[in-house]
Short mmCIF file of the C-alpha atoms (twelve columns), coordinates in Angstrom:
data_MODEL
# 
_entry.id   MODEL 
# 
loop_
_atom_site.group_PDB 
_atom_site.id 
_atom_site.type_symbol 
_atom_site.label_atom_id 
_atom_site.label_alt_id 
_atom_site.label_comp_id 
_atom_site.label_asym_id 
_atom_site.label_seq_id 
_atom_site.Cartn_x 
_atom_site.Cartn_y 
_atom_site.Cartn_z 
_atom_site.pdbx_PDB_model_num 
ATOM 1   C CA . UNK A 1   0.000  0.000   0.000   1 
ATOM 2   C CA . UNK A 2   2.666  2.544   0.877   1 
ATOM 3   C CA . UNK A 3   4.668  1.608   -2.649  1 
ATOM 4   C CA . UNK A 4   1.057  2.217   -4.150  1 
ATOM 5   C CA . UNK A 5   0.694  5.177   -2.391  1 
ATOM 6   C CA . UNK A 6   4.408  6.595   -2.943  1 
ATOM 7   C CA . UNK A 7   3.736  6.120   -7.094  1 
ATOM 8   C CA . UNK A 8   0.699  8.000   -7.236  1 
ATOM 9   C CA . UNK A 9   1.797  10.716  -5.441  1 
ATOM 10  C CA . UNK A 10  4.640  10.829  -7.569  1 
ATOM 11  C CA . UNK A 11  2.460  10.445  -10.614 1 
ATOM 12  C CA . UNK A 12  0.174  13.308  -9.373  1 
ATOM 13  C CA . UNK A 13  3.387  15.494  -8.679  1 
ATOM 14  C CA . UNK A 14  4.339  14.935  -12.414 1 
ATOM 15  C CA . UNK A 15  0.810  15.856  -14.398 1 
ATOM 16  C CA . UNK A 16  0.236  18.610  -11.888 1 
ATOM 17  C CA . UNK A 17  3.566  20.478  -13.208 1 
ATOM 18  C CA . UNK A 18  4.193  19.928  -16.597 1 
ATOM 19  C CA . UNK A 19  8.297  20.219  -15.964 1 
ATOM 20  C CA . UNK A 20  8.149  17.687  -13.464 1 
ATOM 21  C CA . UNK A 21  10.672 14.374  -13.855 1 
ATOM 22  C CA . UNK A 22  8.269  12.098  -15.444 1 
ATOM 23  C CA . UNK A 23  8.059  8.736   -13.283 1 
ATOM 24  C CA . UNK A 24  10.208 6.497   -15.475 1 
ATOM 25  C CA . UNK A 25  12.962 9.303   -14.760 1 
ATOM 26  C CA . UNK A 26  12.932 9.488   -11.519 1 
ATOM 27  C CA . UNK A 27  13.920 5.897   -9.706  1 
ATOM 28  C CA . UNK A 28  17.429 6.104   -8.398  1 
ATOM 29  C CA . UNK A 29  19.918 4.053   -10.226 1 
ATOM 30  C CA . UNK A 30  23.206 3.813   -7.692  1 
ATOM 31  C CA . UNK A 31  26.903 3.914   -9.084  1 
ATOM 32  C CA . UNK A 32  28.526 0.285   -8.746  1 
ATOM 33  C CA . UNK A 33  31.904 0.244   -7.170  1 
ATOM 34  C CA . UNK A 34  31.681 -3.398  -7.116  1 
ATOM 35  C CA . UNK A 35  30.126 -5.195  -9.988  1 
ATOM 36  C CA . UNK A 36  28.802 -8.832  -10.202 1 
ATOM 37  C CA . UNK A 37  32.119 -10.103 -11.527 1 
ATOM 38  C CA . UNK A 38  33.892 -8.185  -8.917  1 
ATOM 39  C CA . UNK A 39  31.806 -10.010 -6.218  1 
ATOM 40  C CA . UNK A 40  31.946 -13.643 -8.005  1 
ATOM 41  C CA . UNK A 41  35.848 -12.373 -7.670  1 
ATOM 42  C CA . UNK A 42  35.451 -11.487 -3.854  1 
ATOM 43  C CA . UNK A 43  32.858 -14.717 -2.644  1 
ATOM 44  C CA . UNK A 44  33.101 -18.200 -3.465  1 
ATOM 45  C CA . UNK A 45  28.807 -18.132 -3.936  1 
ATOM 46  C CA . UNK A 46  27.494 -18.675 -7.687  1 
ATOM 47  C CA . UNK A 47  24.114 -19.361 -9.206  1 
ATOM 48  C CA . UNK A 48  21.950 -19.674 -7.794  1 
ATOM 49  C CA . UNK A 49  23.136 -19.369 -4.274  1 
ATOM 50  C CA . UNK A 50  25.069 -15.803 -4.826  1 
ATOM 51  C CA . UNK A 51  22.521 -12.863 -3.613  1 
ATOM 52  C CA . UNK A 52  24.343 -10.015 -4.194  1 
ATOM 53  C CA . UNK A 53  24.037 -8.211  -7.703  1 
ATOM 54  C CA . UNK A 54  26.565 -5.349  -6.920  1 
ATOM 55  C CA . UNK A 55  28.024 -3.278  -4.404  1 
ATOM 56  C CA . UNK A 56  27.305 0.431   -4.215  1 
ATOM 57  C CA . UNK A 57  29.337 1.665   -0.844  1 
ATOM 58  C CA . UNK A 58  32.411 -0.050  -0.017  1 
ATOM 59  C CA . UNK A 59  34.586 0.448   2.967   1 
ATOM 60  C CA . UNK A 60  36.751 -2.710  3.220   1 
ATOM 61  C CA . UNK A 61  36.454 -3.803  6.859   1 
ATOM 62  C CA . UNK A 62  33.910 -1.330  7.971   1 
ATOM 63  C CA . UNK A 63  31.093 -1.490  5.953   1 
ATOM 64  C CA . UNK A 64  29.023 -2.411  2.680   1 
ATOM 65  C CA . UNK A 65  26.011 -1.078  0.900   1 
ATOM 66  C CA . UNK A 66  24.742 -4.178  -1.638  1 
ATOM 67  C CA . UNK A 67  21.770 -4.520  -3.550  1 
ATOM 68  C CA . UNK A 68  19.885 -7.682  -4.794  1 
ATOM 69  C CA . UNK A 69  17.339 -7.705  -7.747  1 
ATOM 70  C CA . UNK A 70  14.697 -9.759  -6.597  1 
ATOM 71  C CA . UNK A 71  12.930 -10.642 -9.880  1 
ATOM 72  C CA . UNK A 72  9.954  -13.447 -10.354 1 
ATOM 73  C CA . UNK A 73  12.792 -15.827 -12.307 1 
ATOM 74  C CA . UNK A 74  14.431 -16.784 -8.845  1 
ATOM 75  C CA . UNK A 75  13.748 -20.387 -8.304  1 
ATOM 76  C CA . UNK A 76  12.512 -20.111 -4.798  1 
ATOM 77  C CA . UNK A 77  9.136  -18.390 -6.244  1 
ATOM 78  C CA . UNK A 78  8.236  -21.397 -7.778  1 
ATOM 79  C CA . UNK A 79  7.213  -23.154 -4.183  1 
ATOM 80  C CA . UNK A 80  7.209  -20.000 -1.598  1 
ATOM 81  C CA . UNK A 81  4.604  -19.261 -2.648  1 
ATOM 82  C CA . UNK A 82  2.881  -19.746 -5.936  1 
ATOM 83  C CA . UNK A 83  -0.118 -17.728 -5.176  1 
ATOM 84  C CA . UNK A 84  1.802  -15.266 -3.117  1 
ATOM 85  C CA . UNK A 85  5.872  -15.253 -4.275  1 
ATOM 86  C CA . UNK A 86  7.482  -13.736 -0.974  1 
ATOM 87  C CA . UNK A 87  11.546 -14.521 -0.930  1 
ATOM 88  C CA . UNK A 88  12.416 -16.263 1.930   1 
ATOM 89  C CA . UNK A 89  13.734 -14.531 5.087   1 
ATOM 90  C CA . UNK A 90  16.247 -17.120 5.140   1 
ATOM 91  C CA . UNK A 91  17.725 -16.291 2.158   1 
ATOM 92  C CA . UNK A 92  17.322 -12.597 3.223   1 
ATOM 93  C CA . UNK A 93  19.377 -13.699 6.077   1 
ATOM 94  C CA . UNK A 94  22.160 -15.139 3.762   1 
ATOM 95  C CA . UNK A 95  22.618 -12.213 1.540   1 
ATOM 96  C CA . UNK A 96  23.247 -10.151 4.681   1 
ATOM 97  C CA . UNK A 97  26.104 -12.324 5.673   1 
ATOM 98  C CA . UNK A 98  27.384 -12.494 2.282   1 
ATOM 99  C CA . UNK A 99  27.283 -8.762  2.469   1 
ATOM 100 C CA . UNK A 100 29.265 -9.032  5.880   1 
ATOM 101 C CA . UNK A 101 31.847 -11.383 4.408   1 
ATOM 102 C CA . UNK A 102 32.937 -9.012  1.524   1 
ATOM 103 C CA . UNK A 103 33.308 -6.353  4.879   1 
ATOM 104 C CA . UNK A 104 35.642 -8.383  5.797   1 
ATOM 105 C CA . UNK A 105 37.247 -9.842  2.577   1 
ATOM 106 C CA . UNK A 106 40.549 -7.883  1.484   1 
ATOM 107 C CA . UNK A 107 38.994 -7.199  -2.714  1 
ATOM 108 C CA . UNK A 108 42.640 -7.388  -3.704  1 
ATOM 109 C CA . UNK A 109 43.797 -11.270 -2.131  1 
ATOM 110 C CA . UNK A 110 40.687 -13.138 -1.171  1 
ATOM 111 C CA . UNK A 111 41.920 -15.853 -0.688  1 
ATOM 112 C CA . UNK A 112 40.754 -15.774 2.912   1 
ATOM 113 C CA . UNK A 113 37.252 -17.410 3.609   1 
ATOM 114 C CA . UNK A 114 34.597 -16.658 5.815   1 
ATOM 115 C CA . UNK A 115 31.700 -18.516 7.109   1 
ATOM 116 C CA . UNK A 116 28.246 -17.930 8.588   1 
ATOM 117 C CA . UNK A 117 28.802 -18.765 12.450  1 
ATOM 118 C CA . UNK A 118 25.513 -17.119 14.326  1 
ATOM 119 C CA . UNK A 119 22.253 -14.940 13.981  1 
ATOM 120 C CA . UNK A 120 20.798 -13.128 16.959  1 
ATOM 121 C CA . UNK A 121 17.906 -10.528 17.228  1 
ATOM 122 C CA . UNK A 122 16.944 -11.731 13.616  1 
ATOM 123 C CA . UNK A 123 13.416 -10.052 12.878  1 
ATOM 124 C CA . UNK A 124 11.628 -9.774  9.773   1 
ATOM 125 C CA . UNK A 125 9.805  -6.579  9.258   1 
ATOM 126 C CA . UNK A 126 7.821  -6.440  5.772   1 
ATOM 127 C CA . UNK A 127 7.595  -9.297  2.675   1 
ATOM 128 C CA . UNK A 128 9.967  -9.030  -0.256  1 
ATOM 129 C CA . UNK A 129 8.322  -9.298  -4.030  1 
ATOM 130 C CA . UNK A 130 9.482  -9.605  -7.635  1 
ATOM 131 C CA . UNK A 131 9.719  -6.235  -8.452  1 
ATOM 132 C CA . UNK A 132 11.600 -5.184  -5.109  1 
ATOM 133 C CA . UNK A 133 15.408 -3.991  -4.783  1 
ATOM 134 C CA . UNK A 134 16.724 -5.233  -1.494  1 
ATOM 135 C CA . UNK A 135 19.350 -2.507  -0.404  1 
ATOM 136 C CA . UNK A 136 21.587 -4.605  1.871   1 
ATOM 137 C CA . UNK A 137 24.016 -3.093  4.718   1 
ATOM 138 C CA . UNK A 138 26.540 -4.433  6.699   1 
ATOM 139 C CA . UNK A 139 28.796 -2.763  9.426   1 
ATOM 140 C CA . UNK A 140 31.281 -4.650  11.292  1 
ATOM 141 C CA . UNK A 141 30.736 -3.926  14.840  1 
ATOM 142 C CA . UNK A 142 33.291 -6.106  16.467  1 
ATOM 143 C CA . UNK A 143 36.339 -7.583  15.709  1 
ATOM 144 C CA . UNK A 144 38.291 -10.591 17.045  1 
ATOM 145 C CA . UNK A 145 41.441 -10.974 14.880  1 
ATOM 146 C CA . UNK A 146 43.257 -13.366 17.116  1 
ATOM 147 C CA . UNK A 147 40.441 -16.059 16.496  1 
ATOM 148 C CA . UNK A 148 38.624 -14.328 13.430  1 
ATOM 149 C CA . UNK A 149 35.475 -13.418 14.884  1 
ATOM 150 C CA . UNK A 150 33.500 -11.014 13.438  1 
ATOM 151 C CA . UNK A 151 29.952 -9.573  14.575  1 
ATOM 152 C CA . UNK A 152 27.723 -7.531  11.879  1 
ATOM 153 C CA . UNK A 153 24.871 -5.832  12.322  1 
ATOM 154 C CA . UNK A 154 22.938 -6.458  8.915   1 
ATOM 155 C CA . UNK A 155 19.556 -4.475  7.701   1 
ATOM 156 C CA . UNK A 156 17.510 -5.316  4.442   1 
ATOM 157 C CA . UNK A 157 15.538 -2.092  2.838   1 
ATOM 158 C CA . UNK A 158 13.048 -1.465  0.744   1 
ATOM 159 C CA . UNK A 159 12.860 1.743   -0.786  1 
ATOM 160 C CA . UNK A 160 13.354 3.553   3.029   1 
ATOM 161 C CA . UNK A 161 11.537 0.828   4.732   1 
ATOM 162 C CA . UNK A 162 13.390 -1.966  6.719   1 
ATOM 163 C CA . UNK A 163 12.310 -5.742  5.539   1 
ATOM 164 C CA . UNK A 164 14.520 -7.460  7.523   1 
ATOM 165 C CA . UNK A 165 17.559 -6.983  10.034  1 
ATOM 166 C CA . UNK A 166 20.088 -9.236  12.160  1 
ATOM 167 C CA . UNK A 167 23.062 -9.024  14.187  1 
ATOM 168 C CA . UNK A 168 25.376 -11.633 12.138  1 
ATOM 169 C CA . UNK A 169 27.982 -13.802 13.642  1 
ATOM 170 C CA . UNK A 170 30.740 -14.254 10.808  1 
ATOM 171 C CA . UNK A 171 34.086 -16.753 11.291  1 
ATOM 172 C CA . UNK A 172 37.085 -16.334 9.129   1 
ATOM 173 C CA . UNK A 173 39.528 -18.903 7.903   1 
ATOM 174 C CA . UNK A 174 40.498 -21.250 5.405   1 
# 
């Protein structure tokens, strides 16, 4: 209801003034400073396990901005649900920590790994569609280098609402 209501009032805007951004102008489109190959570079996920599409705010072991396409091809429509396709929190979950591991992954020698060690305070706040861009954010909060520990705290948007959000427990090694 709220994306329903947020296009019409943006339609409205645009026929009330005729030198008004018309509607297909005016989405955001966000600079890539990682691109899909850059990430397949960075992670060891692929098709159709790899959730992030690019990168659009990259501090290497600080923070990342990511964003996933969620489009009505992804195979997980197909049986949750085929009257109502909602992606899985799950996999929600699993493109945060992806998001958390190229935080920590050096983009110029990763040969490092990390993996998915814990989730606490996981909540899920709204359903994600086809049609939806899931804006992705990690930030390292802690950091245990002495047994590579690292805890995240994740959030999922869409548009300025948050869909889902988790503090992430991430372990690296080899």
């Amino acid at each position: 209801a709220a994306r329903r209501g947020a296009r019409a009032a943006a339609r409205a805007a645009a026929e009330a003034s005729p030198e008004a951004l018309p509607i297909e102008k005016s989405s955001v489109s966000f600079e890539a400073v990682k691109d899909v190959n850059e990430v397949m570079r960075m992670l060891p996920h692929r098709y159709p396990f790899l959730l992030v599409d690019r990168v659009v705010e990259y501090e290497q072991g600080k923070t990342a901005v990511a964003i996933k396409n969620v489009t009505m091809n992804e195979q997980f429509f197909t049986g949750h649900f085929p009257q109502r396709p909602i992606m899985p929190g799950v996999l929600m979950v699993e493109a945060m920590a992806q998001v958390g591991g190229l935080v920590m992954m050096d983009p110029e020698d990763p040969k490092e790994n990390f993996f998915f060690g814990g989730i606490d305070g996981c909540k899920f706040r709204k359903p994600v569609t086809p049609g939806d861009t899931l804006m992705i954010r990690a930030t390292l909060k802690k950091m245990n280098k002495r047994f590579g520990v690292a805890k995240m705290e994740a959030k999922c948007f869409v548009g300025e609402a948050v869909v889902a959000e988790a503090e992430l427990t991430l372990y690296m090694g080899d």
